[in-house]
CSV table of C-alpha atoms in Angstrom, one decimal:
chain,number,residue,atom,x,y,z
L,1,MET,CA,-22.1,3.0,53.3
L,2,PHE,CA,-24.9,3.0,56.0
L,3,ILE,CA,-27.6,3.9,53.4
L,4,ARG,CA,-26.4,1.0,51.2
L,5,LYS,CA,-26.6,-1.4,54.1
L,6,LEU,CA,-30.1,-0.3,55.0
L,7,LEU,CA,-31.2,-0.6,51.4
L,8,ASN,CA,-29.8,-4.1,51.2
L,9,VAL,CA,-31.5,-5.1,54.5
L,10,ARG,CA,-34.8,-3.6,53.3
L,11,SER,CA,-34.5,-5.5,49.9
L,12,GLN,CA,-33.8,-8.8,51.7
L,13,CYS,CA,-36.6,-8.4,54.2
L,14,HIS,CA,-39.2,-7.2,51.7
L,15,LEU,CA,-38.1,-9.0,48.6
L,16,ASN,CA,-41.4,-10.7,48.0
L,17,LEU,CA,-43.4,-7.6,49.0
L,18,ARG,CA,-41.4,-5.4,46.6
L,19,ARG,CA,-41.8,-7.9,43.8
L,20,TRP,CA,-45.5,-8.7,44.0
L,21,ALA,CA,-47.4,-6.4,46.3
L,22,SER,CA,-48.7,-3.2,44.6
L,23,THR,CA,-49.8,-1.9,48.0
L,24,ASP,CA,-46.2,-1.0,49.0
L,25,PRO,CA,-45.8,2.6,47.8
L,26,LEU,CA,-42.1,2.0,47.2
L,27,SER,CA,-42.6,-1.3,45.4
L,28,PHE,CA,-41.7,-1.2,41.7
L,29,LYS,CA,-44.9,-3.1,41.0
L,30,ASN,CA,-46.8,-0.1,42.4
L,31,GLU,CA,-48.7,1.8,39.7
L,32,LYS,CA,-48.2,5.2,41.3
L,33,LEU,CA,-44.5,4.8,41.5
L,34,GLN,CA,-44.3,3.5,37.9
L,35,SER,CA,-46.3,6.4,36.6
L,36,TYR,CA,-44.2,8.9,38.6
L,37,LEU,CA,-41.0,7.4,37.3
L,38,GLU,CA,-42.3,7.6,33.7
L,39,SER,CA,-43.2,11.3,34.3
L,40,LEU,CA,-39.7,12.0,35.5
L,41,ARG,CA,-38.3,10.2,32.4
L,42,GLN,CA,-40.5,12.4,30.1
L,43,GLU,CA,-39.5,15.5,32.0
L,44,TYR,CA,-35.8,14.6,31.7
L,45,TYR,CA,-35.9,14.2,27.9
L,46,SER,CA,-38.0,17.3,27.5
L,47,LEU,CA,-35.4,19.3,29.4
L,48,ARG,CA,-32.6,17.8,27.3
L,49,VAL,CA,-34.4,18.9,24.1
L,50,ASN,CA,-35.2,22.3,25.4
L,51,ALA,CA,-31.9,22.8,27.3
L,52,ALA,CA,-31.6,26.1,29.0
L,53,GLY,CA,-29.3,27.5,31.7
L,54,ASN,CA,-32.1,27.5,34.3
L,55,ASN,CA,-32.8,23.8,33.8
L,56,ASN,CA,-29.3,22.5,34.2
L,57,SER,CA,-29.6,21.8,37.9
L,58,ARG,CA,-32.9,19.9,37.6
L,59,LEU,CA,-31.5,18.0,34.6
L,60,ALA,CA,-28.5,16.9,36.6
L,61,ARG,CA,-30.7,15.7,39.5
L,62,LEU,CA,-32.9,13.7,37.2
L,63,ASP,CA,-30.0,12.1,35.4
L,64,GLY,CA,-29.3,9.4,38.0
L,65,VAL,CA,-33.0,8.4,38.3
L,66,VAL,CA,-33.6,8.2,34.6
L,67,ASN,CA,-30.4,6.3,33.9
L,68,ALA,CA,-31.3,3.8,36.6
L,69,LEU,CA,-34.8,3.5,35.1
L,70,GLU,CA,-33.5,2.8,31.6
L,71,LYS,CA,-31.1,0.1,32.9
L,72,HIS,CA,-34.0,-1.4,34.8
L,73,ARG,CA,-36.2,-1.6,31.8
L,74,ALA,CA,-33.3,-3.1,29.7
L,75,LEU,CA,-32.9,-5.8,32.3
L,76,GLN,CA,-36.6,-6.6,32.3
L,77,ARG,CA,-36.5,-7.2,28.5
L,78,ASN,CA,-33.9,-9.9,29.0
L,79,ILE,CA,-36.2,-12.0,31.3
L,80,THR,CA,-38.0,-14.9,29.7
L,81,SER,CA,-41.7,-14.8,30.3
L,82,ASP,CA,-43.6,-17.6,32.0
L,83,GLU,CA,-45.4,-18.3,28.7
L,84,ASP,CA,-42.2,-18.7,26.8
L,85,MET,CA,-40.8,-20.9,29.5
L,86,ALA,CA,-43.9,-23.2,29.4
L,87,ALA,CA,-43.7,-23.4,25.6
L,88,GLU,CA,-40.1,-24.7,25.7
L,89,LYS,CA,-40.1,-28.5,25.5
L,90,ASP,CA,-36.4,-29.1,26.1
L,91,GLU,CA,-35.9,-29.5,29.8
L,92,ASP,CA,-32.2,-28.6,29.7
L,93,MET,CA,-33.0,-25.4,27.7
L,94,ARG,CA,-35.8,-24.6,30.2
L,95,ALA,CA,-33.4,-25.0,33.1
L,96,LEU,CA,-30.9,-22.7,31.4
L,97,MET,CA,-33.6,-20.1,30.8
L,98,GLN,CA,-34.5,-20.3,34.5
L,99,GLU,CA,-30.9,-19.9,35.5
L,100,GLU,CA,-30.6,-16.8,33.3
L,101,ASN,CA,-33.8,-15.5,34.8
L,102,ASN,CA,-32.4,-15.9,38.3
L,103,VAL,CA,-29.3,-13.9,37.3
L,104,TYR,CA,-31.4,-11.1,35.8
L,105,THR,CA,-33.8,-11.1,38.7
L,106,ASP,CA,-30.9,-10.5,41.1
L,107,LEU,CA,-29.6,-7.7,38.8
L,108,LEU,CA,-33.1,-6.2,38.7
L,109,GLN,CA,-33.2,-6.2,42.5
L,110,LYS,CA,-29.8,-4.3,42.7
L,111,GLN,CA,-31.0,-1.9,40.0
L,112,GLU,CA,-34.2,-1.2,42.0
L,113,ASP,CA,-32.2,-0.4,45.1
L,114,ALA,CA,-30.0,1.9,43.0
L,115,MET,CA,-33.1,3.6,41.6
L,116,LEU,CA,-34.7,3.9,45.0
L,117,LYS,CA,-31.5,5.6,46.4
L,118,GLU,CA,-31.6,8.1,43.5
L,119,LEU,CA,-35.3,8.7,44.1
L,120,LEU,CA,-34.8,9.3,47.8
L,121,THR,CA,-32.0,11.8,47.1
L,122,LEU,CA,-34.2,13.5,44.5
L,123,SER,CA,-36.8,14.1,47.2
L,124,ASP,CA,-34.4,16.4,49.1
L,125,ASP,CA,-35.2,20.1,49.4
L,126,LYS,CA,-32.9,22.6,47.6
L,127,LEU,CA,-29.3,22.6,48.7
L,128,TYR,CA,-27.9,25.5,50.8
L,129,PRO,CA,-24.3,26.7,50.5
L,130,ALA,CA,-24.2,27.3,54.3
L,131,LEU,CA,-26.1,27.2,57.5
L,132,ILE,CA,-26.2,28.8,61.0
L,133,PHE,CA,-25.6,26.2,63.7
L,134,GLU,CA,-26.5,27.3,67.2
L,135,VAL,CA,-25.9,25.6,70.6
L,136,ASN,CA,-27.7,26.8,73.7
L,137,ALA,CA,-27.7,25.5,77.3
L,138,GLY,CA,-31.2,24.7,78.5
L,139,ALA,CA,-32.7,23.6,81.8
L,140,GLY,CA,-30.3,22.5,84.4
L,141,GLY,CA,-28.1,25.4,85.4
L,142,GLN,CA,-24.4,24.8,85.4
L,143,GLU,CA,-24.8,21.1,84.5
L,144,ALA,CA,-26.8,22.1,81.3
L,145,MET,CA,-24.0,24.4,80.4
L,146,LEU,CA,-21.4,21.7,80.8
L,147,PHE,CA,-23.5,19.4,78.6
L,148,ALA,CA,-23.9,22.1,76.0
L,149,HIS,CA,-20.1,22.4,75.9
L,150,GLU,CA,-19.8,18.6,75.3
L,151,LEU,CA,-22.3,18.8,72.5
L,152,TYR,CA,-20.4,21.7,71.0
L,153,ASN,CA,-17.2,19.7,71.0
L,154,MET,CA,-19.0,16.7,69.5
L,155,TYR,CA,-20.3,18.8,66.6
L,156,ILE,CA,-17.0,20.5,66.0
L,157,SER,CA,-15.5,17.0,65.7
L,158,TYR,CA,-18.3,16.0,63.4
L,159,PHE,CA,-17.8,19.0,61.1
L,160,ASP,CA,-14.1,18.0,60.8
L,161,TYR,CA,-15.1,14.4,60.2
L,162,MET,CA,-17.4,15.4,57.3
L,163,GLY,CA,-14.8,17.8,55.9
L,164,TRP,CA,-17.0,21.0,56.3
L,165,GLN,CA,-15.5,24.4,56.9
L,166,TYR,CA,-16.9,26.5,59.7
L,167,GLU,CA,-16.6,29.9,61.3
L,168,GLU,CA,-17.5,30.7,64.9
L,169,PHE,CA,-19.0,34.1,65.6
L,170,ALA,CA,-20.5,33.7,69.1
L,171,HIS,CA,-19.2,31.8,72.1
L,172,GLU,CA,-20.1,32.4,75.7
L,173,THR,CA,-18.6,30.2,78.4
L,174,THR,CA,-18.7,29.8,82.1
L,175,ASP,CA,-16.0,29.8,84.7
L,176,ILE,CA,-16.2,26.0,85.2
L,177,GLY,CA,-15.9,25.2,81.5
L,178,GLY,CA,-19.6,25.3,80.5
L,179,LEU,CA,-21.1,26.9,77.5
L,180,ARG,CA,-24.1,29.3,77.6
L,181,HIS,CA,-24.4,29.9,73.9
L,182,ALA,CA,-22.4,29.4,70.6
L,183,ASN,CA,-23.1,30.3,67.0
L,184,LEU,CA,-21.3,29.0,64.0
L,185,LEU,CA,-21.5,29.4,60.3
L,186,VAL,CA,-21.0,26.0,58.6
L,187,TYR,CA,-20.2,25.8,54.9
L,188,GLY,CA,-21.0,22.8,52.7
L,189,THR,CA,-23.8,22.3,50.1
L,190,GLU,CA,-24.8,19.0,51.8
L,191,ALA,CA,-24.4,20.2,55.4
L,192,TYR,CA,-28.0,21.1,55.9
L,193,GLN,CA,-29.2,17.8,54.6
L,194,TRP,CA,-27.3,16.1,57.4
L,195,LEU,CA,-27.5,18.6,60.3
L,196,CYS,CA,-31.2,19.4,60.1
L,197,TYR,CA,-31.9,16.2,62.0
L,198,GLU,CA,-29.9,17.4,65.0
L,199,ALA,CA,-32.2,20.5,65.6
L,200,GLY,CA,-34.2,20.2,68.8
L,201,VAL,CA,-33.8,19.5,72.5
L,202,HIS,CA,-31.0,17.1,73.6
L,203,ARG,CA,-31.4,15.6,77.1
L,204,VAL,CA,-28.7,14.4,79.4
L,205,GLN,CA,-29.1,12.1,82.4
L,206,ARG,CA,-26.1,11.7,84.7
L,207,VAL,CA,-24.6,12.4,88.1
L,208,PRO,CA,-22.9,15.8,87.8
L,209,ALA,CA,-19.4,16.3,89.1
L,210,THR,CA,-20.7,18.8,91.5
L,211,GLU,CA,-23.3,16.4,93.0
L,212,LYS,CA,-22.1,15.1,96.3
L,213,SER,CA,-25.0,12.8,97.1
L,214,GLY,CA,-24.8,10.8,93.9
L,215,ARG,CA,-28.2,11.8,92.5
L,216,ILE,CA,-28.9,11.6,88.8
L,217,HIS,CA,-29.8,15.0,87.3
L,218,THR,CA,-31.6,15.6,84.0
L,219,SER,CA,-30.5,18.6,82.0
L,220,THR,CA,-31.0,19.8,78.5
L,221,ALA,CA,-29.4,21.8,75.7
L,222,SER,CA,-30.9,22.8,72.4
L,223,ILE,CA,-29.6,22.8,68.8
L,224,ALA,CA,-30.9,25.1,66.1
L,225,VAL,CA,-30.0,24.6,62.4
L,226,ILE,CA,-30.9,27.5,60.1
L,227,PRO,CA,-30.3,27.1,56.4
L,228,ARG,CA,-28.7,30.0,54.6
L,229,PRO,CA,-29.7,30.3,50.9
L,230,ALA,CA,-27.3,31.6,48.3
L,231,ASP,CA,-29.6,34.6,47.7
L,232,ALA,CA,-30.1,35.3,51.4
L,233,HIS,CA,-28.9,38.8,52.3
L,234,VAL,CA,-29.3,40.9,55.4
L,235,HIS,CA,-28.2,44.6,55.4
L,236,ILE,CA,-27.7,46.3,58.7
L,237,ALA,CA,-27.6,50.1,58.4
L,238,GLU,CA,-25.7,52.0,61.1
L,239,ARG,CA,-28.6,54.5,61.5
L,240,ASP,CA,-30.9,51.6,62.4
L,241,LEU,CA,-28.8,50.7,65.5
L,242,LYS,CA,-29.1,51.9,69.0
L,243,ILE,CA,-25.8,51.0,70.8
L,244,GLU,CA,-25.4,51.0,74.5
L,245,THR,CA,-22.3,50.2,76.6
L,246,LYS,CA,-22.2,49.1,80.3
L,247,ARG,CA,-20.1,47.2,82.7
L,248,ALA,CA,-20.0,43.4,82.2
L,249,SER,CA,-21.6,41.4,84.9
L,250,GLY,CA,-20.5,38.1,86.5
L,251,ALA,CA,-17.0,36.8,87.3
L,252,GLY,CA,-14.0,38.4,85.8
L,253,GLY,CA,-12.0,40.3,88.4
L,254,GLN,CA,-11.3,43.9,88.6
L,255,HIS,CA,-11.6,44.5,84.9
L,256,VAL,CA,-15.3,43.6,85.0
L,257,ASN,CA,-16.1,46.1,87.7
L,258,THR,CA,-14.2,49.1,86.2
L,259,THR,CA,-14.6,48.9,82.4
L,260,ASP,CA,-17.7,49.5,80.2
L,261,SER,CA,-16.9,46.7,77.9
L,262,ALA,CA,-20.3,45.1,77.6
L,263,VAL,CA,-22.3,46.1,74.5
L,264,ARG,CA,-26.1,46.0,73.9
L,265,ILE,CA,-27.4,46.7,70.4
L,266,VAL,CA,-31.1,47.3,69.5
L,267,HIS,CA,-32.1,47.0,65.9
L,268,LEU,CA,-34.7,49.8,65.7
L,269,PRO,CA,-36.8,48.5,62.6
L,270,THR,CA,-37.4,45.1,64.2
L,271,GLY,CA,-36.9,45.7,67.9
L,272,LEU,CA,-34.4,42.8,68.1
L,273,ALA,CA,-31.8,43.3,70.9
L,274,VAL,CA,-28.5,41.5,71.4
L,275,GLU,CA,-25.8,41.7,74.0
L,276,ALA,CA,-22.1,40.7,74.1
L,277,GLN,CA,-19.8,40.8,77.1
L,278,SER,CA,-17.5,37.8,76.8
L,279,GLU,CA,-14.6,39.8,75.4
L,280,ARG,CA,-12.5,42.3,77.3
L,281,SER,CA,-12.5,44.8,74.5
L,282,GLN,CA,-15.6,46.9,73.9
L,283,LEU,CA,-14.7,46.9,70.2
L,284,LYS,CA,-14.6,43.1,70.0
L,285,ASN,CA,-17.9,42.9,71.9
L,286,ARG,CA,-19.4,45.3,69.5
L,287,GLU,CA,-18.3,43.2,66.5
L,288,LEU,CA,-19.6,40.1,68.3
L,289,ALA,CA,-23.0,41.7,68.9
L,290,ILE,CA,-23.3,42.8,65.3
L,291,LYS,CA,-22.6,39.2,64.1
L,292,ARG,CA,-25.2,37.9,66.5
L,293,LEU,CA,-27.7,40.5,65.3
L,294,HIS,CA,-27.0,39.5,61.7
L,295,ALA,CA,-27.7,35.8,62.6
L,296,LYS,CA,-31.0,36.7,64.3
L,297,LEU,CA,-32.1,38.8,61.4
L,298,MET,CA,-31.2,36.0,59.0
L,299,GLN,CA,-33.1,33.5,61.2
L,300,GLN,CA,-36.1,35.8,61.2
L,301,GLN,CA,-36.0,36.2,57.5
L,302,LEU,CA,-35.7,32.5,56.9
L,303,GLU,CA,-38.5,31.6,59.4
L,304,SER,CA,-40.8,34.1,57.7
L,305,ALA,CA,-40.1,32.4,54.3
L,306,GLU,CA,-40.5,29.0,56.0
L,307,ALA,CA,-44.0,29.9,57.4
L,308,SER,CA,-45.3,30.6,53.9
L,309,THR,CA,-44.4,27.1,52.6
L,310,GLN,CA,-45.1,25.1,55.7
L,311,ALA,CA,-48.0,23.3,54.2
L,312,THR,CA,-45.9,21.8,51.4
L,313,ARG,CA,-43.1,20.6,53.8
L,314,LYS,CA,-45.0,18.5,56.3
L,315,ALA,CA,-42.4,15.8,56.3
L,316,GLN,CA,-40.0,18.1,58.0
L,317,GLN,CA,-42.2,19.2,60.9
L,318,GLY,CA,-40.7,18.6,64.2
L,319,ASN,CA,-37.1,18.5,63.1
L,320,GLN,CA,-36.6,22.1,63.9
L,321,ASN,CA,-38.9,22.4,66.9
L,322,ARG,CA,-36.7,23.4,69.8
L,323,ASN,CA,-39.2,22.2,72.4
L,324,GLU,CA,-39.1,18.7,71.1
L,325,LYS,CA,-36.9,16.2,72.9
L,326,ILE,CA,-35.2,14.3,70.1
L,327,ARG,CA,-32.4,12.4,72.0
L,328,THR,CA,-31.3,11.3,75.4
L,329,TYR,CA,-27.7,10.8,76.5
L,330,ASN,CA,-27.7,8.5,79.6
L,331,PHE,CA,-24.2,8.4,81.1
L,332,VAL,CA,-25.2,6.0,84.0
L,333,GLN,CA,-26.3,3.3,81.5
L,334,ASP,CA,-23.7,4.3,78.9
L,335,ARG,CA,-26.2,4.7,76.1
L,336,VAL,CA,-27.8,7.3,73.8
L,337,THR,CA,-31.4,6.9,72.6
L,338,ASP,CA,-32.9,8.8,69.6
L,339,HIS,CA,-36.6,9.0,70.2
L,340,ARG,CA,-37.5,9.4,66.6
L,341,VAL,CA,-36.3,5.9,65.7
L,342,GLN,CA,-38.9,3.3,66.5
L,343,HIS,CA,-36.7,0.3,66.5
L,344,GLY,CA,-33.0,0.2,67.1
L,345,GLY,CA,-32.7,3.8,68.2
L,346,THR,CA,-30.5,3.0,71.2
L,347,HIS,CA,-26.8,2.8,71.0
L,348,HIS,CA,-24.2,2.0,73.7
L,349,ASN,CA,-20.6,3.3,74.0
L,350,LEU,CA,-21.6,6.9,74.7
L,351,SER,CA,-18.1,8.2,74.8
L,352,GLY,CA,-17.6,6.9,71.2
L,353,PHE,CA,-20.8,8.6,70.2
L,354,LEU,CA,-19.6,11.9,71.7
L,355,ASP,CA,-16.4,11.7,69.6
L,356,GLY,CA,-18.6,13.0,66.7
L,357,GLY,CA,-17.4,10.4,64.2
L,358,GLN,CA,-18.9,7.2,62.6
L,359,GLN,CA,-21.5,6.5,65.4
L,360,LEU,CA,-23.1,9.9,65.1
L,361,SER,CA,-22.9,9.9,61.4
L,362,GLY,CA,-24.5,6.4,61.2
L,363,LEU,CA,-27.4,7.5,63.3
L,364,ILE,CA,-27.9,10.7,61.2
L,365,GLU,CA,-27.8,8.5,58.0
L,366,ARG,CA,-30.6,6.3,59.4
L,367,LEU,CA,-32.7,9.4,60.2
L,368,GLN,CA,-32.0,10.8,56.8
L,369,LEU,CA,-33.0,7.6,55.1
L,370,GLU,CA,-36.3,7.2,57.0
L,371,HIS,CA,-37.1,10.8,56.5
L,372,ARG,CA,-36.5,10.6,52.7
L,373,GLN,CA,-38.7,7.5,52.5
L,374,SER,CA,-41.6,9.2,54.2
L,375,LYS,CA,-41.1,12.3,52.0
L,376,LEU,CA,-41.1,10.2,48.9
L,377,VAL,CA,-44.3,8.4,49.9
L,378,ALA,CA,-46.0,11.7,50.7
L,379,LEU,CA,-44.7,13.1,47.4
L,380,LEU,CA,-46.2,10.2,45.5
L,381,GLU,CA,-49.6,10.7,47.1
L,382,THR,CA,-49.6,14.4,46.4
L,383,TRP,CA,-48.5,13.9,42.8
L,384,SER,CA,-51.1,11.2,42.2
L,385,ALA,CA,-53.9,13.4,43.7
L,386,ASP,CA,-52.8,16.4,41.6
L,387,LYS,CA,-52.7,14.2,38.5
L,388,ASN,CA,-56.3,13.0,39.1
């Protein structure tokens, strides 16, 4: 719904530009775009003639674009040319021809919007069946942990809103209801295409409940979104693990001081170390530590693969940089501001946003649309350069 609204706004604001200016890379008068669309059409019919199991996915993704292109060309053939209009001597007939042209022009505009939407979706990276979603408290002590817990609740609500299944395998809380760290496995073939825009540093500005002088504090929490490909696999051999137990630290009463329930595991081949002490049982902490190690090894594997293809994915740089401030939640002014949106990135009704429903989804849809547009423009430039 939100994408359709933005496409309609864009088509209304840039109607003349899209019709007549070839300098707009997403104008259907642009030669690069027309040439690229024709190459996709030829690829589509070539794949249909030489149908093979490996091509079914690509064929399905091209289907929407090519069908929209064929409908667009059929509509164009129904428009009477300026020469034929001028040659018609009967004024009533000429008026009727103009009226028909206006109808077909409106239909063409709608078809162009539909084709653009298909093209933007086509520019997406490969789909992943699942992803690892990580929430970490950042700078700000207890206040940062309280904020991290609020973000965690917001995203859990968002997963439910989108209908995604999820499984939690790490969750460390504080005595006052804060969250140090949480890891979840989120299932859904489109989940990564939505959640990747949430990766980064989230900043909160408010007067903490523990602040007696009424001063505004600034704290942070970070979100990491790690795609999990269908063929991704991490094997952890028992012989590669060094497992240590110790007494848990922090609050927890007599149990903490007398039981060696905390577990530390070192993965000898990589040197990665993880700890778990949130559970009372040593066995449960061991299971938790193994899951955390699995997630870290998966992240390491995926980041290594990502590094080798970084040059071809410039459009996504920044979205997964944990040191980049992407959004500010200002409780005093009841607003949330996404710093990646140049115009209209500020929304009020912060409590509604933190519900993890339509407001959050609408902002992500806007980020998704702008990102897809920039990727499509970059793809057209790369394609054109390679062709020449």
